[in-house]
CSV table of C-alpha atoms and ligand atoms in Angstrom, one decimal:
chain,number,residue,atom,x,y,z
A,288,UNK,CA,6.0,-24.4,18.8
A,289,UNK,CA,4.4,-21.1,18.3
A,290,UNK,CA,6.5,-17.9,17.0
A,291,UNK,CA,5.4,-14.4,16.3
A,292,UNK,CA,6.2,-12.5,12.8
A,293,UNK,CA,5.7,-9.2,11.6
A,294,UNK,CA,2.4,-9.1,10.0
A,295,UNK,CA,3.2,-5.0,9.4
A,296,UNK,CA,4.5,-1.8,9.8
A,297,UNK,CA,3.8,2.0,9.9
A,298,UNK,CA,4.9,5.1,11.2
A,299,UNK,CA,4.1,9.2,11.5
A,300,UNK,CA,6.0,12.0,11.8
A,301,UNK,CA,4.6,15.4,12.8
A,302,UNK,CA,4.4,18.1,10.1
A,303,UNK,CA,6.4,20.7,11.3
A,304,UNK,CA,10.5,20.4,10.5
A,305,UNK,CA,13.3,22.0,12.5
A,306,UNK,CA,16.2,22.1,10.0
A,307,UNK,CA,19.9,22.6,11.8
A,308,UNK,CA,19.7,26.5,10.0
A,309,UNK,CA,16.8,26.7,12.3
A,310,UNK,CA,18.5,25.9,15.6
A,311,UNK,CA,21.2,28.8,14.8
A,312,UNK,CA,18.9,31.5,16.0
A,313,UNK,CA,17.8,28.6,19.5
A,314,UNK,CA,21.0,28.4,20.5
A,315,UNK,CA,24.4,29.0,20.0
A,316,UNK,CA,25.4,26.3,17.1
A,317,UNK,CA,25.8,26.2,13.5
A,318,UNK,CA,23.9,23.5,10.7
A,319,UNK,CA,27.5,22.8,9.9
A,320,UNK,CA,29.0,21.4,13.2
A,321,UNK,CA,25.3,19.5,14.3
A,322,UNK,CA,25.8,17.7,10.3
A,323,UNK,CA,29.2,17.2,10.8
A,324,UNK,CA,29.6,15.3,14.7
A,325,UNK,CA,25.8,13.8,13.9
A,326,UNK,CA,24.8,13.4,11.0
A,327,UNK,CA,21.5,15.2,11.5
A,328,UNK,CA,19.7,17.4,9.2
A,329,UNK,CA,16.6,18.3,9.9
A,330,UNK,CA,13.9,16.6,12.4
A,331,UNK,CA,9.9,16.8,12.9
A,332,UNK,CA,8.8,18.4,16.1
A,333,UNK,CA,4.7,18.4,17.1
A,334,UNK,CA,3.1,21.2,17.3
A,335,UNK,CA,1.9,22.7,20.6
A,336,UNK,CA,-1.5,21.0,20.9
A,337,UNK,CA,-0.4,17.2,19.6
A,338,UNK,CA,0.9,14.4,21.7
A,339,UNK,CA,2.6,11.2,22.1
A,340,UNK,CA,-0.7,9.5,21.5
A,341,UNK,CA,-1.6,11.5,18.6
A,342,UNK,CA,1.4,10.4,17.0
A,343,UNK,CA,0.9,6.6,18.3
A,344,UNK,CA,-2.6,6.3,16.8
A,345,UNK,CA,-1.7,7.4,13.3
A,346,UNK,CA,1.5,5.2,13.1
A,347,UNK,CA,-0.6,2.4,14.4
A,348,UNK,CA,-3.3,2.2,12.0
A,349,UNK,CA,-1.0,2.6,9.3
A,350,UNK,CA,0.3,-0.5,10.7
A,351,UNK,CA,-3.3,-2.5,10.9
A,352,UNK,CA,-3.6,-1.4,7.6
A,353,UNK,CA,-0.3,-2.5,6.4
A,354,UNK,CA,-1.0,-5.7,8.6
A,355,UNK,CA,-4.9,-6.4,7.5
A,356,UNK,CA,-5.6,-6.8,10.7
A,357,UNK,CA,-8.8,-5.1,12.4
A,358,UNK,CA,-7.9,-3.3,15.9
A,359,UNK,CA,-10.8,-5.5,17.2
A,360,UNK,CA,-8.8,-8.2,16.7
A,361,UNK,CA,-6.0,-6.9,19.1
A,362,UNK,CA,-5.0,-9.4,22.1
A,363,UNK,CA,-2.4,-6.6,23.3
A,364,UNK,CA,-1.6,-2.7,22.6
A,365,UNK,CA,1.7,-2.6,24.0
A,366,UNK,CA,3.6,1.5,23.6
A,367,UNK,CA,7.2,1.7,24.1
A,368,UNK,CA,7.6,5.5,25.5
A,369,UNK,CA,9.3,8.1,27.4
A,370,UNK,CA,7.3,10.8,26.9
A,371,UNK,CA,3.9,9.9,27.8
A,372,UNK,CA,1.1,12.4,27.6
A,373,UNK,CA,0.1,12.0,31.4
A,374,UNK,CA,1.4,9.6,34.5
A,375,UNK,CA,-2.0,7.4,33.9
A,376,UNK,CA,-3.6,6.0,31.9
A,377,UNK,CA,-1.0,4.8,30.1
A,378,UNK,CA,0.0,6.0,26.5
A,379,UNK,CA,-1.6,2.0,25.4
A,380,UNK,CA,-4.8,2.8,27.3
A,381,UNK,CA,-5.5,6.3,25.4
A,382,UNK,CA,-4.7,4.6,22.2
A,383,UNK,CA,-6.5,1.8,23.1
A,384,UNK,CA,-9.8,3.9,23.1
A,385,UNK,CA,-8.5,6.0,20.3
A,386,UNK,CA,-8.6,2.9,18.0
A,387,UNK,CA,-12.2,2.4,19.9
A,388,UNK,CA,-11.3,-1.8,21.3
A,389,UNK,CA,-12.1,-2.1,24.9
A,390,UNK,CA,-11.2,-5.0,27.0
A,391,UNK,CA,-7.6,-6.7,25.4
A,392,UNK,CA,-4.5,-6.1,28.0
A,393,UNK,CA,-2.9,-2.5,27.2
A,394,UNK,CA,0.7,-0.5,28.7
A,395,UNK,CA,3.2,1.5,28.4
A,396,UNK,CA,6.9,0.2,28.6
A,397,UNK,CA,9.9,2.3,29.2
A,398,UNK,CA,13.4,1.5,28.4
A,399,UNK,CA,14.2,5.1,26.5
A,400,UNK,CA,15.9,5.0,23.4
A,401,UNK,CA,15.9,0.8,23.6
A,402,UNK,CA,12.0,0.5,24.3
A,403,UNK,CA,10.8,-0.5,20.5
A,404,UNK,CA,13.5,-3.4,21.3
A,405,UNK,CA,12.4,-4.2,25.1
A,406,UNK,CA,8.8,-4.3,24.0
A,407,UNK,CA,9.2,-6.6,20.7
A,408,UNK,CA,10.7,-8.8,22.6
A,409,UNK,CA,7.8,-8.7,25.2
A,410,UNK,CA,5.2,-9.3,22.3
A,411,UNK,CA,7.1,-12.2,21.2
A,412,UNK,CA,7.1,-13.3,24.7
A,413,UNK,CA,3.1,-12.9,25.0
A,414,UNK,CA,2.7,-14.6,21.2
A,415,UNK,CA,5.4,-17.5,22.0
A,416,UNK,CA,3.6,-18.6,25.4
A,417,UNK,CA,0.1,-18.8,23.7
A,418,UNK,CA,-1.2,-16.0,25.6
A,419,UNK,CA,-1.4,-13.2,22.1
A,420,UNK,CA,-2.3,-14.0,19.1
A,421,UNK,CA,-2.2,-10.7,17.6
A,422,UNK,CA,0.4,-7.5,19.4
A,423,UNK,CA,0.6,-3.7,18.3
A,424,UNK,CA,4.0,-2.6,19.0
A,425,UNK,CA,4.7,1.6,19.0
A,426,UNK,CA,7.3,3.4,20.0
A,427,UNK,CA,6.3,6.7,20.1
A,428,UNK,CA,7.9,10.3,21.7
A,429,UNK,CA,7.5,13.6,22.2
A,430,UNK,CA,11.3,14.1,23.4
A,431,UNK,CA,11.1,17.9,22.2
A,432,UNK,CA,8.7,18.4,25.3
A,433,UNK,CA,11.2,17.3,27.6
A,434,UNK,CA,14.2,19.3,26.2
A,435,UNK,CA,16.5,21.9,27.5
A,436,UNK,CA,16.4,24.3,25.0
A,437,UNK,CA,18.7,26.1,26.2
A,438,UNK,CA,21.2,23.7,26.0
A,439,UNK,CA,22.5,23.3,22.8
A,440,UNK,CA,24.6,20.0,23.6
A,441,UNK,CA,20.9,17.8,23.5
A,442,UNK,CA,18.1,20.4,22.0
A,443,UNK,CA,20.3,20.0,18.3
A,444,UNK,CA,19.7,15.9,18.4
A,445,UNK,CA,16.3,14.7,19.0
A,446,UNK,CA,13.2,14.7,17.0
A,447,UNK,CA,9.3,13.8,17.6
A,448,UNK,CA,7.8,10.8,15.7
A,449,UNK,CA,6.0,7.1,16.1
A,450,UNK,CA,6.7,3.8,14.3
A,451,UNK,CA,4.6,0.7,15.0
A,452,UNK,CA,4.4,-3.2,14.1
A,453,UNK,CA,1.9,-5.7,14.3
A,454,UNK,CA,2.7,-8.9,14.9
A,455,UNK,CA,1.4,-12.1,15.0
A,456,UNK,CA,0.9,-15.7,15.9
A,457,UNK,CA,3.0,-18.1,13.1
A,458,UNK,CA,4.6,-21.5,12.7
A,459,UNK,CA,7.7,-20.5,11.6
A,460,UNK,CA,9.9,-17.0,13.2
A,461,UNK,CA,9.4,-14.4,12.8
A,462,UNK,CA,11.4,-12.9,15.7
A,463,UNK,CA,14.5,-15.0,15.9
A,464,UNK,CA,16.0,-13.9,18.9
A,465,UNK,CA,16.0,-10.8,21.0
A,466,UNK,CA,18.9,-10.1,23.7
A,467,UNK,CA,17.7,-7.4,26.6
A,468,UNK,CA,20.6,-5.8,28.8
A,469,UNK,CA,20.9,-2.8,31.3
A,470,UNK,CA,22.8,-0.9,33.9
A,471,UNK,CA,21.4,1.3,35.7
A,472,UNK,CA,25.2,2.3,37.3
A,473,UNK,CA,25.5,5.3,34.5
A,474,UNK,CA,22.4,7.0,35.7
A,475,UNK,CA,24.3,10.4,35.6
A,476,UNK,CA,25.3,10.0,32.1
A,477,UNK,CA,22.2,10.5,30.2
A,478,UNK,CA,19.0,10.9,32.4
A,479,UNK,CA,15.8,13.2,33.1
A,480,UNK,CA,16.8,13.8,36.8
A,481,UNK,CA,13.3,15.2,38.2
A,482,UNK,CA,9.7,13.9,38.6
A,483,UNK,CA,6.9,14.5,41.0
A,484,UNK,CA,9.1,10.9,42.8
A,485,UNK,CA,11.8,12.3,44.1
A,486,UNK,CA,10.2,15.9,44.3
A,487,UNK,CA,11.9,17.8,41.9
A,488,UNK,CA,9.2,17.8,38.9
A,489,UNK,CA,10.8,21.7,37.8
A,490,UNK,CA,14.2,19.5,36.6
A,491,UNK,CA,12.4,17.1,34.3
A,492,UNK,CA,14.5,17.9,31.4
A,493,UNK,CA,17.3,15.8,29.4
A,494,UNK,CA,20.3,16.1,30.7
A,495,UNK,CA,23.6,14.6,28.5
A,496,UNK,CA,27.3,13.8,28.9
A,497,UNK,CA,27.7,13.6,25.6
A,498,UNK,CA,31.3,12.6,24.6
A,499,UNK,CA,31.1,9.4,27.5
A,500,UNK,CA,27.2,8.4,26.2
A,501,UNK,CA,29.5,8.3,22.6
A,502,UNK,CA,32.1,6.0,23.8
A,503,UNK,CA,30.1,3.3,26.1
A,504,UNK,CA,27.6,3.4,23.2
A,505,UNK,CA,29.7,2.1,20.3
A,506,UNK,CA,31.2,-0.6,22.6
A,507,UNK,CA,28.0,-2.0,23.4
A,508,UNK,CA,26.3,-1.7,20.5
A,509,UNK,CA,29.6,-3.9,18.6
A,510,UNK,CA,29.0,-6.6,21.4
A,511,UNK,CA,25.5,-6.7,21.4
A,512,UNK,CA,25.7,-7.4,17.3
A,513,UNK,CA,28.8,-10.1,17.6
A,514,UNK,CA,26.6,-11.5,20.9
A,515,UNK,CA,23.2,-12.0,18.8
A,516,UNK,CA,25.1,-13.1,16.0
A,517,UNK,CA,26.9,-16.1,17.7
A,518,UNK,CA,23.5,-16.9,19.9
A,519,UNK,CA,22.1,-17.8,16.4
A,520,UNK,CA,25.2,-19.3,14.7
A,521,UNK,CA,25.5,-17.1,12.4
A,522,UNK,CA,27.8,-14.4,10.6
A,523,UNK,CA,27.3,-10.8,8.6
A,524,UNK,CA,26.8,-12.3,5.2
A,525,UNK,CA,23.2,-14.0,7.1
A,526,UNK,CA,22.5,-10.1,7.7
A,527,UNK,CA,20.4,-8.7,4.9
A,528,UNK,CA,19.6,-5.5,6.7
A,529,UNK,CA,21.2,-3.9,9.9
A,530,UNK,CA,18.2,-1.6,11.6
A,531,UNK,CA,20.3,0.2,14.4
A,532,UNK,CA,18.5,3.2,17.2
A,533,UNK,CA,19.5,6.3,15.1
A,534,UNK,CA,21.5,8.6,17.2
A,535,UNK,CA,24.6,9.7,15.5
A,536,UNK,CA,25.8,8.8,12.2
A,537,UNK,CA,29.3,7.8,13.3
A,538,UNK,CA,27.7,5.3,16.2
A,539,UNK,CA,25.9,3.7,12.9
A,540,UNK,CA,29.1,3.9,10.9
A,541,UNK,CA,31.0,2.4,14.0
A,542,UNK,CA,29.5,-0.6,14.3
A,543,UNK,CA,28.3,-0.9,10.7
A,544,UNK,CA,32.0,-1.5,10.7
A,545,UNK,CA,32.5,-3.6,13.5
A,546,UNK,CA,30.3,-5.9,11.8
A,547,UNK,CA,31.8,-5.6,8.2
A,548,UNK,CA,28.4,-4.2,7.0
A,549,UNK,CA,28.6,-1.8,3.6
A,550,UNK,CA,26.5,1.5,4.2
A,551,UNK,CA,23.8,0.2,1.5
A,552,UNK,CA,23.2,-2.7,3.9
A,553,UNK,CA,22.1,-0.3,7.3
A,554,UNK,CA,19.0,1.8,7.1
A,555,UNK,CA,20.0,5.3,8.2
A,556,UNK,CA,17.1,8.1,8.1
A,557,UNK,CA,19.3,10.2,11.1
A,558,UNK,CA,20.0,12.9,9.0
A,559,UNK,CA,15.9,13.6,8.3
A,560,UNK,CA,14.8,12.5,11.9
A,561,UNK,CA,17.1,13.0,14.4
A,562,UNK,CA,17.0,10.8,17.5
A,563,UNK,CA,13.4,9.7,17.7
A,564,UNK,CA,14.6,7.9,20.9
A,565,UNK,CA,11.9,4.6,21.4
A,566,UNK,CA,10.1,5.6,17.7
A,567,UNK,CA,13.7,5.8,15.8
A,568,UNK,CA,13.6,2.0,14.3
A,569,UNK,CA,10.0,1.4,13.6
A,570,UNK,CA,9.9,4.7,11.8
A,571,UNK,CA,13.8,3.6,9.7
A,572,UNK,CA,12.0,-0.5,9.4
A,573,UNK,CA,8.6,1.1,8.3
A,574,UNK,CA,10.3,3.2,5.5
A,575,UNK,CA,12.9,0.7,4.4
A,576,UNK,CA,9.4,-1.9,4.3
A,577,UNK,CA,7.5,0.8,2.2
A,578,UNK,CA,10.3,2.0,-0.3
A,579,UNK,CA,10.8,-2.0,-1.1
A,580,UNK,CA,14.4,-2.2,0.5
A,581,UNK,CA,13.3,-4.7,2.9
A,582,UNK,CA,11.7,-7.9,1.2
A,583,UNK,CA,9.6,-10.8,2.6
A,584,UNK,CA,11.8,-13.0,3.7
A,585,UNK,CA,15.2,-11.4,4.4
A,586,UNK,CA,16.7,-11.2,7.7
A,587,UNK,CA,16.9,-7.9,9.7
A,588,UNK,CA,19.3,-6.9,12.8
A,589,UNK,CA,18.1,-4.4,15.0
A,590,UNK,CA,20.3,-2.9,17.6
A,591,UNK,CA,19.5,-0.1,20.6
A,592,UNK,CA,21.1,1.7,23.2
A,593,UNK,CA,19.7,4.6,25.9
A,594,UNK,CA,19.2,6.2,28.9
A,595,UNK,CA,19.3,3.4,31.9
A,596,UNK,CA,21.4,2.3,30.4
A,597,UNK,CA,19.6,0.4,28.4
A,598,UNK,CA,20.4,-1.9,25.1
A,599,UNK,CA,19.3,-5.0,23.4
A,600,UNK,CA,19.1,-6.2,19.7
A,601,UNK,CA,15.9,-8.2,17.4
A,602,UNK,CA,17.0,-10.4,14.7
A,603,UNK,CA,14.2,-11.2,12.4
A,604,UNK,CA,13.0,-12.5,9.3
A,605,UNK,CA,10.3,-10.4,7.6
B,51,LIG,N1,26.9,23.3,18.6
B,51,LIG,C1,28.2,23.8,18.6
B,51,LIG,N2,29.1,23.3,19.5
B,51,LIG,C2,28.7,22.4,20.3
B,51,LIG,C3,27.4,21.9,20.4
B,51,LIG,C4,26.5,22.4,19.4
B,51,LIG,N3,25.2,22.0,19.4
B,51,LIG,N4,27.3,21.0,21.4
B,51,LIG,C5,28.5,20.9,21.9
B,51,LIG,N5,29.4,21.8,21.3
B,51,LIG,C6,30.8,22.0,21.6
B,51,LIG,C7,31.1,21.6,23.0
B,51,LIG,O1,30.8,22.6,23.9
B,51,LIG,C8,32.6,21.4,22.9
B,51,LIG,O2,33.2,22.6,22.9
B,51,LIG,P1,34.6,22.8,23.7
B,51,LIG,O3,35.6,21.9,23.0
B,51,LIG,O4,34.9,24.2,23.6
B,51,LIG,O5,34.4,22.4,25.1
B,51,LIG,C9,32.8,20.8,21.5
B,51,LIG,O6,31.6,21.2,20.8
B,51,LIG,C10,33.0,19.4,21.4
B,51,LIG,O7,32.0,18.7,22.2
B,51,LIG,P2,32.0,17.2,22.4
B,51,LIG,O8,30.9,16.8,23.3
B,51,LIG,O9,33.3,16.6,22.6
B,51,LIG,O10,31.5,16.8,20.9
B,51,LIG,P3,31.3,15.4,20.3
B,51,LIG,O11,32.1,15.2,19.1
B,51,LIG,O12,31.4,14.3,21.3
B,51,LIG,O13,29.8,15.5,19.8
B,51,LIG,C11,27.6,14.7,20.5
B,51,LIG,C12,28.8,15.7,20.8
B,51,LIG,C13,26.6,14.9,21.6
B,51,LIG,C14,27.1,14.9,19.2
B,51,LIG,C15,28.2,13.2,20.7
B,51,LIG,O14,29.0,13.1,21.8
B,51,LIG,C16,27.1,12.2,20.7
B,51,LIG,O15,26.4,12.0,19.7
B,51,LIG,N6,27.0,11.5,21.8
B,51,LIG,C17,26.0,10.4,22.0
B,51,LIG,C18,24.7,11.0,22.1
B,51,LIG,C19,23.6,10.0,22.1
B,51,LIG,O16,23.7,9.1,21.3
B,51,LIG,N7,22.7,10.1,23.0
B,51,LIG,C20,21.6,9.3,23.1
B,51,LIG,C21,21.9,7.9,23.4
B,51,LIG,S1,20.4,7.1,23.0
């Protein structure tokens, strides 16, 4: 049996910082109530000539690097995104060339603020059946591009950045388990109504219900950690690390608690990054990786929820 394991990690943010005191003079907020309901400080948005793939390719060689792994030796560039920087190619093909390999499969997948989740499962798919040896996974976004900023019940939470993994082919996991849901009934909830689709590409901005996103998203996100927990026979002492999609610090609290899980034991960089969306855990696992929290060997929960809706949870051992 073959399984797929992290071989590494890496991650980018863009230079320029929006802290909350910023915002003030956007919209009409204050640094104290963003801190307070989110948690959020401050968050990284590119500037106006960088992109989604710009952020992609440096997150992903820091991740061959990490990995010792040569892009040549690539069987699959697989980008979790919403934020693309055109329709087509796809986010993978322009990194593809950026990282200068030509001919291994490459594309986009897009599952919002549960992609880095959809699409490590789909690389441990591709490794499991034989058919990829070696898989970059990103998640990368540019959600500042498709903000409201206007509206200061969504401009005040999200933040630009990449994360990225390789993995690859080994004889023991690895990638444990990985449990993929969605409903696509709360489509009015948390979406991006317009596109060139439906013909309505002036309203391609986020829009929220804030306080009902909240509630379904701390119910999920407590059974999606109790459902991946009993698929693997296994309780919260087997949990080294709990990874979750950084949103809101009192979603993380909430379900840190669900699952009896002390604060030291959950990686929370919300309050420097915002909500990265599909880049928010590969850019909390890379740091946790590179400041020595997370050790060879341990296991690590991740657990995400988004626009679709979307969630789904990777248990792993590093
Ligand atoms: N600054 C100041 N006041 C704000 C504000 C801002 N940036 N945004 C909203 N408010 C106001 C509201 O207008 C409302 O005022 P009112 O009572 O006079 O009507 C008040 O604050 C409370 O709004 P509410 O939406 O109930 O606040 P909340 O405690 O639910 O916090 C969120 C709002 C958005 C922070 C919170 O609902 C949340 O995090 N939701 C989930 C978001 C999420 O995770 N989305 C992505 C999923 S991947």
């Amino acid at each position: 049996m073959q399984y797929s394991r992290v071989l590494g990690t890496g991650s980018y943010l863009p230079s320029r910082v929006m802290t909350n005191a910023d915002l003030e003079s956007i919209v009409d907020t204050s640094a104290s109530w963003i801190l307070e309901r989110t948690g959020i400080e401050k968050r990284h948005l590119v500037g106006d000539t960088e992109t989604c793939c710009d952020l992609a390719e440096a997150a992903a060689r820091n991740a061959l690097d990490a990995a010792g792994i040569a892009a040549t030796e690539l069987d699959l560039i697989l980008v979790a995104t919403t934020t693309p920087d055109q329709f087509f190619p796809s986010t993978a093909c322009l990194l593809q060339q950026r990282l200068d390999v030509h001919g291994c499969a490459a594309f986009d997948l897009q599952a919002v603020c549960a992609g880095f989740v959809y699409a490590l499962d789909v690389a441990d798919k591709f490794i499991r059946t034989g058919a990829a040896k070696h898989v970059l996974v990103v998640g990368a976004e540019t959600i500042s591009r498709v903000l409201d900023w206007t509206d200061r019940t969504t401009c005040v939470l999200f933040g630009d950045g990449a994360g990225a993994v390789v993995l690859g082919a080994a004889d023991e996991p690895g990638i444990i388990s990985s449990h993929l849901h969605a409903d696509g009934a709360y489509k009015e909830l948390l979406q991006i109504p317009g596109g060139h689709g439906n013909g309505r590409p002036e309203a391609a901005f986020m829009e929220m219900k804030g306080n009902e996103v909240f509630r379904i998203a701390v119910t999920t996100l407590g059974r999606i950690v109790e459902e991946t927990l009993e698929a693997n026979g296994l309780t919260r002492d087997d949990i080294d690390w709990l990874i979750p999609h950084q949103a809101n610090i009192r979603i993380i609290q909430a379900t840190a608690r669900k699952l009896d899980l002390p604060l030291e034991r959950v990686i929370i960089t919300v309050a420097e990054h915002g909500n990265t969306s599909s880049a928010s855990i590969p850019l909390a696992f890379d740091q946790a990786v590179r400041d020595g929290r997370i050790q060879r060997g341990q296991t690590v929960l991740m657990e995400a929820f988004g626009g679709g809706f979307t969630w789904g949870s990777v248990l792993l051992r590093y």
